[in-house]
XYZ file of C-alpha atoms in Angstrom:
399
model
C 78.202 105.279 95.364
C 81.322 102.687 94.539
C 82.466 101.721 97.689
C 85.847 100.453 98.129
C 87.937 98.599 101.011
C 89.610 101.031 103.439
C 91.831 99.356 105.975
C 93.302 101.353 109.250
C 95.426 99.049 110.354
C 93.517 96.002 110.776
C 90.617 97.519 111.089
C 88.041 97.596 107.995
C 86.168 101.105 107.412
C 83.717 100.015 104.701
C 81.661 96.378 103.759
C 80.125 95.645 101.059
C 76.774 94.602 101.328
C 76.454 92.388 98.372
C 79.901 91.298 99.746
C 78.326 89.914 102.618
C 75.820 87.951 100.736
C 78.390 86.112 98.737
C 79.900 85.665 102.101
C 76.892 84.249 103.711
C 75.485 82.199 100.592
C 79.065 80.378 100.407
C 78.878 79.640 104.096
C 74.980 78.125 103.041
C 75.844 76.163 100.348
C 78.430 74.641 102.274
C 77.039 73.204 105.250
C 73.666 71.874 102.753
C 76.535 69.254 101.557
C 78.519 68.894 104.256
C 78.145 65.901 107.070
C 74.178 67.004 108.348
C 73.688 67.892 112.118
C 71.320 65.333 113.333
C 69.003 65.513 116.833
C 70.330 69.310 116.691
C 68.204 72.432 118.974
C 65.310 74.215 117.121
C 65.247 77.390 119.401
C 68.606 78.984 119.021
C 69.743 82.266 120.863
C 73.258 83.704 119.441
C 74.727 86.323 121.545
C 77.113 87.489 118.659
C 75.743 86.150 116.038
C 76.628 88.753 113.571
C 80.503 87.718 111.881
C 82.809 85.019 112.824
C 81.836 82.021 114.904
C 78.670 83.639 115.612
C 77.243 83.973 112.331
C 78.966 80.483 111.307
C 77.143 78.537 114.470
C 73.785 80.354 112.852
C 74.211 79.118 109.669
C 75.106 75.352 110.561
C 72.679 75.233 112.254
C 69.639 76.453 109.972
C 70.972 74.925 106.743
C 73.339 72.112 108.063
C 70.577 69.790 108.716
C 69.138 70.617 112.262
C 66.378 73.259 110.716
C 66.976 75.905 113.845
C 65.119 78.687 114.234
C 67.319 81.569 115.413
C 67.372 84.983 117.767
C 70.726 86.935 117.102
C 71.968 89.530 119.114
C 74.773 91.948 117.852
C 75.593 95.308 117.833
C 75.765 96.618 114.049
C 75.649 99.933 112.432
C 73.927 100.335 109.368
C 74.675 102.903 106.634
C 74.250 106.521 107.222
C 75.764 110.045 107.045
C 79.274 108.865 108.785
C 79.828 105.904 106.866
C 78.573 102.634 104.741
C 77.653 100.504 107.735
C 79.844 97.243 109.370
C 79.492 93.979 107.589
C 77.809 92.141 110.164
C 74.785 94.735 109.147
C 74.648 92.923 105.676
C 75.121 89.890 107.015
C 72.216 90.191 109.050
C 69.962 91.114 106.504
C 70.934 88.679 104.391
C 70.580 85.427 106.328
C 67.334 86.255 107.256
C 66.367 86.743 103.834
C 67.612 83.358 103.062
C 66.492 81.529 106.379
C 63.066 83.082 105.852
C 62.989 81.840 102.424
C 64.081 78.350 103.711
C 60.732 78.442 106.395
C 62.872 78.930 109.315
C 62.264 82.113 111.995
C 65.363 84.598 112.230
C 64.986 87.195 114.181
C 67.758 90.147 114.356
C 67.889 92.076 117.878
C 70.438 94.758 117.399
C 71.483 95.927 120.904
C 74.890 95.740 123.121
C 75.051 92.601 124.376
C 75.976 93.923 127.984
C 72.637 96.324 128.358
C 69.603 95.066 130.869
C 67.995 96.632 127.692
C 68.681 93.940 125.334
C 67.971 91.176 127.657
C 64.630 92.075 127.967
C 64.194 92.151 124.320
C 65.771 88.884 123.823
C 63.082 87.737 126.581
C 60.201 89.136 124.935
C 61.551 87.755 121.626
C 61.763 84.111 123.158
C 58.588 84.448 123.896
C 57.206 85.644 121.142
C 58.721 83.185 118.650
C 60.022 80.721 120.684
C 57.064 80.026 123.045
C 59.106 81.230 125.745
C 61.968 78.432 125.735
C 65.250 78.075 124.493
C 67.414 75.082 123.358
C 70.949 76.506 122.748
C 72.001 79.501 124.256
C 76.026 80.638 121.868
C 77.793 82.859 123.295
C 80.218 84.693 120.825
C 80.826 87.961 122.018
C 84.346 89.869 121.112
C 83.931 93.605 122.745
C 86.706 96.041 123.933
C 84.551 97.685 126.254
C 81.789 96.965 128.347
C 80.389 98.971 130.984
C 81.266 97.783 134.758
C 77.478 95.661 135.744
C 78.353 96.732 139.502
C 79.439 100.485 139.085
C 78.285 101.430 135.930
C 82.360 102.881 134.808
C 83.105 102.077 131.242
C 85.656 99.364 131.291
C 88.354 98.980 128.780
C 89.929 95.561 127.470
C 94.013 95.662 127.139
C 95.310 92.641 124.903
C 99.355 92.574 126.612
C 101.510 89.741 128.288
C 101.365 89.722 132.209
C 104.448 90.060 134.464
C 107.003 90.962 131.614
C 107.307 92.226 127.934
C 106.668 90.576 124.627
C 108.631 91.243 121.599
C 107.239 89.814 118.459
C 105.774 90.908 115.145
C 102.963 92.279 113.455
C 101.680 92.782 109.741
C 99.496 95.631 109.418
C 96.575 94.717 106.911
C 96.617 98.221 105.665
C 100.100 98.776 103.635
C 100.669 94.794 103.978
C 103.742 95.060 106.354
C 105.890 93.532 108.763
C 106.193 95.233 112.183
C 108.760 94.179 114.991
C 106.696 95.299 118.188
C 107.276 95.031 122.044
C 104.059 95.290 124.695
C 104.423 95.998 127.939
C 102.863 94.136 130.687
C 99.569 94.497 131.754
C 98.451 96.524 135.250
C 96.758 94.777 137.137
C 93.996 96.926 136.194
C 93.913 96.139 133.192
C 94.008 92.727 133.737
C 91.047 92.724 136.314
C 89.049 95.148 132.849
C 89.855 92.857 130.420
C 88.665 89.785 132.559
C 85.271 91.306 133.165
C 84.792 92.172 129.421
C 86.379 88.951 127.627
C 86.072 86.631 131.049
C 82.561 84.779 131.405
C 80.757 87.255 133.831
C 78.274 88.089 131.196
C 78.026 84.287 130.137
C 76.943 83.924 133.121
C 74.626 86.068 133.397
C 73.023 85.799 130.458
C 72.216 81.996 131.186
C 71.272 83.594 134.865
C 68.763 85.686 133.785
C 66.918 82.731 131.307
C 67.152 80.317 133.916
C 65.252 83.147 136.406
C 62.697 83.805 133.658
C 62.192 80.448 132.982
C 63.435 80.345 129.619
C 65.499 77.730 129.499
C 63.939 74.195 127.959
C 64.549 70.504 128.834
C 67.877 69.530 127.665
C 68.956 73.076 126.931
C 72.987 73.455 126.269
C 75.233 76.607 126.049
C 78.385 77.386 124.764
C 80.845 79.765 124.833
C 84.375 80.267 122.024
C 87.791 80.363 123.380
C 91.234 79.723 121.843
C 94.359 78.299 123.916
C 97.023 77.593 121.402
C 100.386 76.309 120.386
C 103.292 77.441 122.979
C 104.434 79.748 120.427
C 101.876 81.876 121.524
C 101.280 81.708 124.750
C 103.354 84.717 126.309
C 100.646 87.146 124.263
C 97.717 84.376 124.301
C 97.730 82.109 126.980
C 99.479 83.484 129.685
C 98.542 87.335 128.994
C 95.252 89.374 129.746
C 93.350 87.262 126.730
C 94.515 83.528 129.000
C 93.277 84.825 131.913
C 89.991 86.129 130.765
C 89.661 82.328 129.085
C 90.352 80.652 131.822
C 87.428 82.619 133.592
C 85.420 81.486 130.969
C 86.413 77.621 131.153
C 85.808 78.043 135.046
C 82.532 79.549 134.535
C 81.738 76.657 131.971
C 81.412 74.178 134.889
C 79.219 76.295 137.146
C 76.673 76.959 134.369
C 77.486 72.703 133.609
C 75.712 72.485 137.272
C 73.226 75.024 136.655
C 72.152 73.568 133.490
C 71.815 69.701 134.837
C 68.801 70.688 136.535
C 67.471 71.011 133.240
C 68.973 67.719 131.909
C 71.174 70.122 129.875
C 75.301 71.127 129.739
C 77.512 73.903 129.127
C 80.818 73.641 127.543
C 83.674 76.126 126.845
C 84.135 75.102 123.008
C 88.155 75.998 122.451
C 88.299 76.896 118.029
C 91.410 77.252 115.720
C 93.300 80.134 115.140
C 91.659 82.154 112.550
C 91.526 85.151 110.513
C 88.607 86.955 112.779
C 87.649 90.688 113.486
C 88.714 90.293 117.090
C 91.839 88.315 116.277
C 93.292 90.234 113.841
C 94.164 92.730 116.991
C 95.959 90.315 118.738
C 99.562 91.460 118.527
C 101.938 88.896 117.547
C 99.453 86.437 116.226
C 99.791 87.540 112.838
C 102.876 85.615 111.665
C 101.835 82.335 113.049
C 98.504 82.518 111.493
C 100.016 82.514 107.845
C 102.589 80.147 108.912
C 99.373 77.828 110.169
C 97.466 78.327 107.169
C 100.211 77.236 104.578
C 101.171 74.027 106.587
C 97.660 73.321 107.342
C 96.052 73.852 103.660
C 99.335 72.054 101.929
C 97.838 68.921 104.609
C 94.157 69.614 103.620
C 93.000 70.071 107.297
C 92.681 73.712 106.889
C 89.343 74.877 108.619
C 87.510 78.271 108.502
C 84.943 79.559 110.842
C 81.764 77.296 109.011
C 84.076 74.299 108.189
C 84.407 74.032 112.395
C 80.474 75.162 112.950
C 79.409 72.423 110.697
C 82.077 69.712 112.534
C 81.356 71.611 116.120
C 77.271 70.273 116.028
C 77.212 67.289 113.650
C 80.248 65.424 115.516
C 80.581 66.683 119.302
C 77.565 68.376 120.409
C 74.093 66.657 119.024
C 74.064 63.411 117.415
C 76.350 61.554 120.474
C 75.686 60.016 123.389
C 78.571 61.862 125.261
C 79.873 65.046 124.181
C 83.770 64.134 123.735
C 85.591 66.934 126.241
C 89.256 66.671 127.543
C 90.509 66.657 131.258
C 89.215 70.345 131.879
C 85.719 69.556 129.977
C 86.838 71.053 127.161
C 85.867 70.807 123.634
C 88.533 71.052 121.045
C 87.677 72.119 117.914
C 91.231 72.965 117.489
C 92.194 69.445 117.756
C 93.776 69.098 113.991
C 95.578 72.462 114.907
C 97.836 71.282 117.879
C 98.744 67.886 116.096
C 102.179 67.237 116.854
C 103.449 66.927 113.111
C 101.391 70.461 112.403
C 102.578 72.260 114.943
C 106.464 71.126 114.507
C 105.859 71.932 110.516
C 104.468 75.717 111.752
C 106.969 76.110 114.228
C 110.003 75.421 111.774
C 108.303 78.044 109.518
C 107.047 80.511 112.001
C 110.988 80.902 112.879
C 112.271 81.304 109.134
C 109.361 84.320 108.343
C 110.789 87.898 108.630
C 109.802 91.308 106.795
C 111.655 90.168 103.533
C 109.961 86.734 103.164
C 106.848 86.727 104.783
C 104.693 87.174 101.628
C 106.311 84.279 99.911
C 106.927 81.439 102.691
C 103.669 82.037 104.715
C 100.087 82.273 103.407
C 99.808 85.851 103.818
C 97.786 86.164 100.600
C 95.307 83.932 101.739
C 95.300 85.309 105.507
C 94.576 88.568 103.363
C 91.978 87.594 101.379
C 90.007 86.297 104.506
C 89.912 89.442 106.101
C 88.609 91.254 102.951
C 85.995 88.722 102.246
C 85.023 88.949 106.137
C 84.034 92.788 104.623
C 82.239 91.673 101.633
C 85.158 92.256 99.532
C 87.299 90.244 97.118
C 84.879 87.837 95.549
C 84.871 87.269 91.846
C 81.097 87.252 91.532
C 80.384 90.465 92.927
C 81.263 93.708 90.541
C 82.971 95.698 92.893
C 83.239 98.991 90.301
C 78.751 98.947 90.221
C 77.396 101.901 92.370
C 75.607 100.806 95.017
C 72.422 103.002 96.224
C 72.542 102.397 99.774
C 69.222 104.386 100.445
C 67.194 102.200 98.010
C 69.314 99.147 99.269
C 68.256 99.626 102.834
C 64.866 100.284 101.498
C 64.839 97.334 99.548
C 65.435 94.828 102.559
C 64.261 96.134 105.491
């Protein structure tokens, strides 16, 4: 079959899996000549490990000079009779075919990241191929719904302000439009849901359970991704449902830090740029200020994507240092070139000019665009796009 991009909304119903290799063989060749990750981990577990941060963090860290071996944990569907499968599918496939090629161990658990289930396989992995220790633990989980670890209800995230109502706007990926929106605050419901899904509760528990099995090696460190932001966006960021699930996060950071120190080891809540994500493209309101923040920060040349922060992430502030550099809250900002002063008053002047007539041509919409489709496999020039693609003797092929 040809398969093409559908968009609903911002959300992507097809990948292309040869797509995804371009994807994850651009993200390889950068990091082999970017600054190398020195006295990195070897045993790497990536809860989310799949797209985005996750998948970046994997691929630093196996080709940027540290030589990991890698267990990654996502929840993926391949193809079948309802559709062509999710990207993160593809890209799983692929970088093991290229990490096994390279000599290095990748092993692919698919399983919900929440499930008892999975943490026992993740277990019997690390003992199988890591002789039963890790060195890294990521964390890079994005879900919507989770269900509750105490009662066992299905729990729903709700991305909205708290205490009053946001107007802003939104450009839907699929017809390439501008939307003037207003979300209504949060219940407190909600916000308690969306805590317990996005918060660190399952950080937490996920380092709980390898401590308790003894799984966690001398020196081990976690970390976990979280975004704070410019004021511009902190009455749908910061100080909604999304703030107050990071902030449980950044809390939870420094009770892990104490957990970990009796293994000579750390946690850190790692706080990234703003970028053109699966999870954040459903942030409402974000939309315009990304495009504003990619023209002003790619006319400056300190425009980052998820690998270009991976690769910075572990061969500047986590290995290779004698202190890991972390601000008052024992933070570590990767979005540090993001919230300079002269940026942000640049993105701020443009962020108020952008409306439904101009966005196209003042902000970087085209290039906030092409990130999402390449995110799907789509929309590079060395992949021909109008080739049928067998997906039967494709999955037969690499599995």
């Amino acid at each position: 079959m040809i398969i093409e991009p559908v968009i609903n909304g911002v959300v992507a119903r097809t990948a292309h899996p040869f797509g995804c290799e371009q994807s994850v063989l651009r993200q390889i060749n950068y990091v082999k000549h970017a600054k190398s990750i020195t006295q990195g981990p070897k045993r790497v577990l990536i809860i989310g490990g799949s797209s985005g941060f996750g998948l970046a963090a994997r691929v630093a860290l196996t080709f940027g000079g540290s030589q990991s071996d890698t267990i990654s944990v996502s929840f993926e569907r391949g193809p079948s009779e309802k559709g062509v499968g999710t990207a993160g599918y593809y890209n799983n496939i692929f970088f093991k075919k290229y990490a096994e090629e390279a000599g290095r161990t990748a092993i692919n658990i698919q399983g919900d990241a929440f499930s008892p289930q999975t943490k026992e396989d993740v277990i019997e992995a690390i003992e199988t191929y890591f002789e039963g220790e890790v060195d890294l633990v990521i964390y890079s989980v994005a879900a919507g719904i989770r269900p509750d670890p105490e009662t066992g209800e299905m729990l729903r995230s709700a991305i909205k302000p708290i205490g009053q109502e946001v107007t802003g706007a939104t450009i839907t990926l699929e017809d390439d439009t501008w939307h003037e929106t207003t979300i209504t605050s949060a219940t407190e419901q909600e916000a308690k849901d969306t805590l317990k899904i996005m918060g660190g509760q399952d950080w937490e528990s996920w380092i709980d359970t390898l401590i308790n099995v003894e799984s966690i090696a001398e020196g081990c460190k976690t970390i976990a991704f979280s975004y704070v932001g410019p004021e511009v966006t902190h009455p749908i960021y910061l100080d909604g449902t999304l703030g107050r699930a990071k902030i449980d996060l950044h809390q939870t950071s420094h009770s892990l830090n104490l957990k970990l120190a009796n293994f000579n080891g750390g946690a850190y809540a790692t706080v990234c740029k703003a970028l053109v994500t699966k999870a954040s493209v459903f942030i409402p309101g974000l939309s315009p200020y990304l495009i504003a923040l990619y023209k002003v920060m790619k006319e400056q040349g300190t425009h980052e994507g998820c690998i270009e922060q991976m690769q910075r992430l572990f061969s500047e502030k986590l290995y290779g240092v004698h202190h890991v550099p972390v601000d008052c809250e024992r933070l570590i900002r990767m979005d540090d070139w993001e919230l300079d002063p002269t940026t942000q008053e640049k993105v701020s002047a443009l962020v108020a000019e952008l409306n439904s007539s101009n966005f196209k041509q003042l902000g970087d919409y085209k290039g906030l665009k092409q990130a999402f489709m390449q995110l799907n496999g789509f929309g590079f020039e060395s992949v021909d796009y109008t080739k049928p693609v067998n997906l039967d003797a494709f999955a037969a092929e690499i599995s």
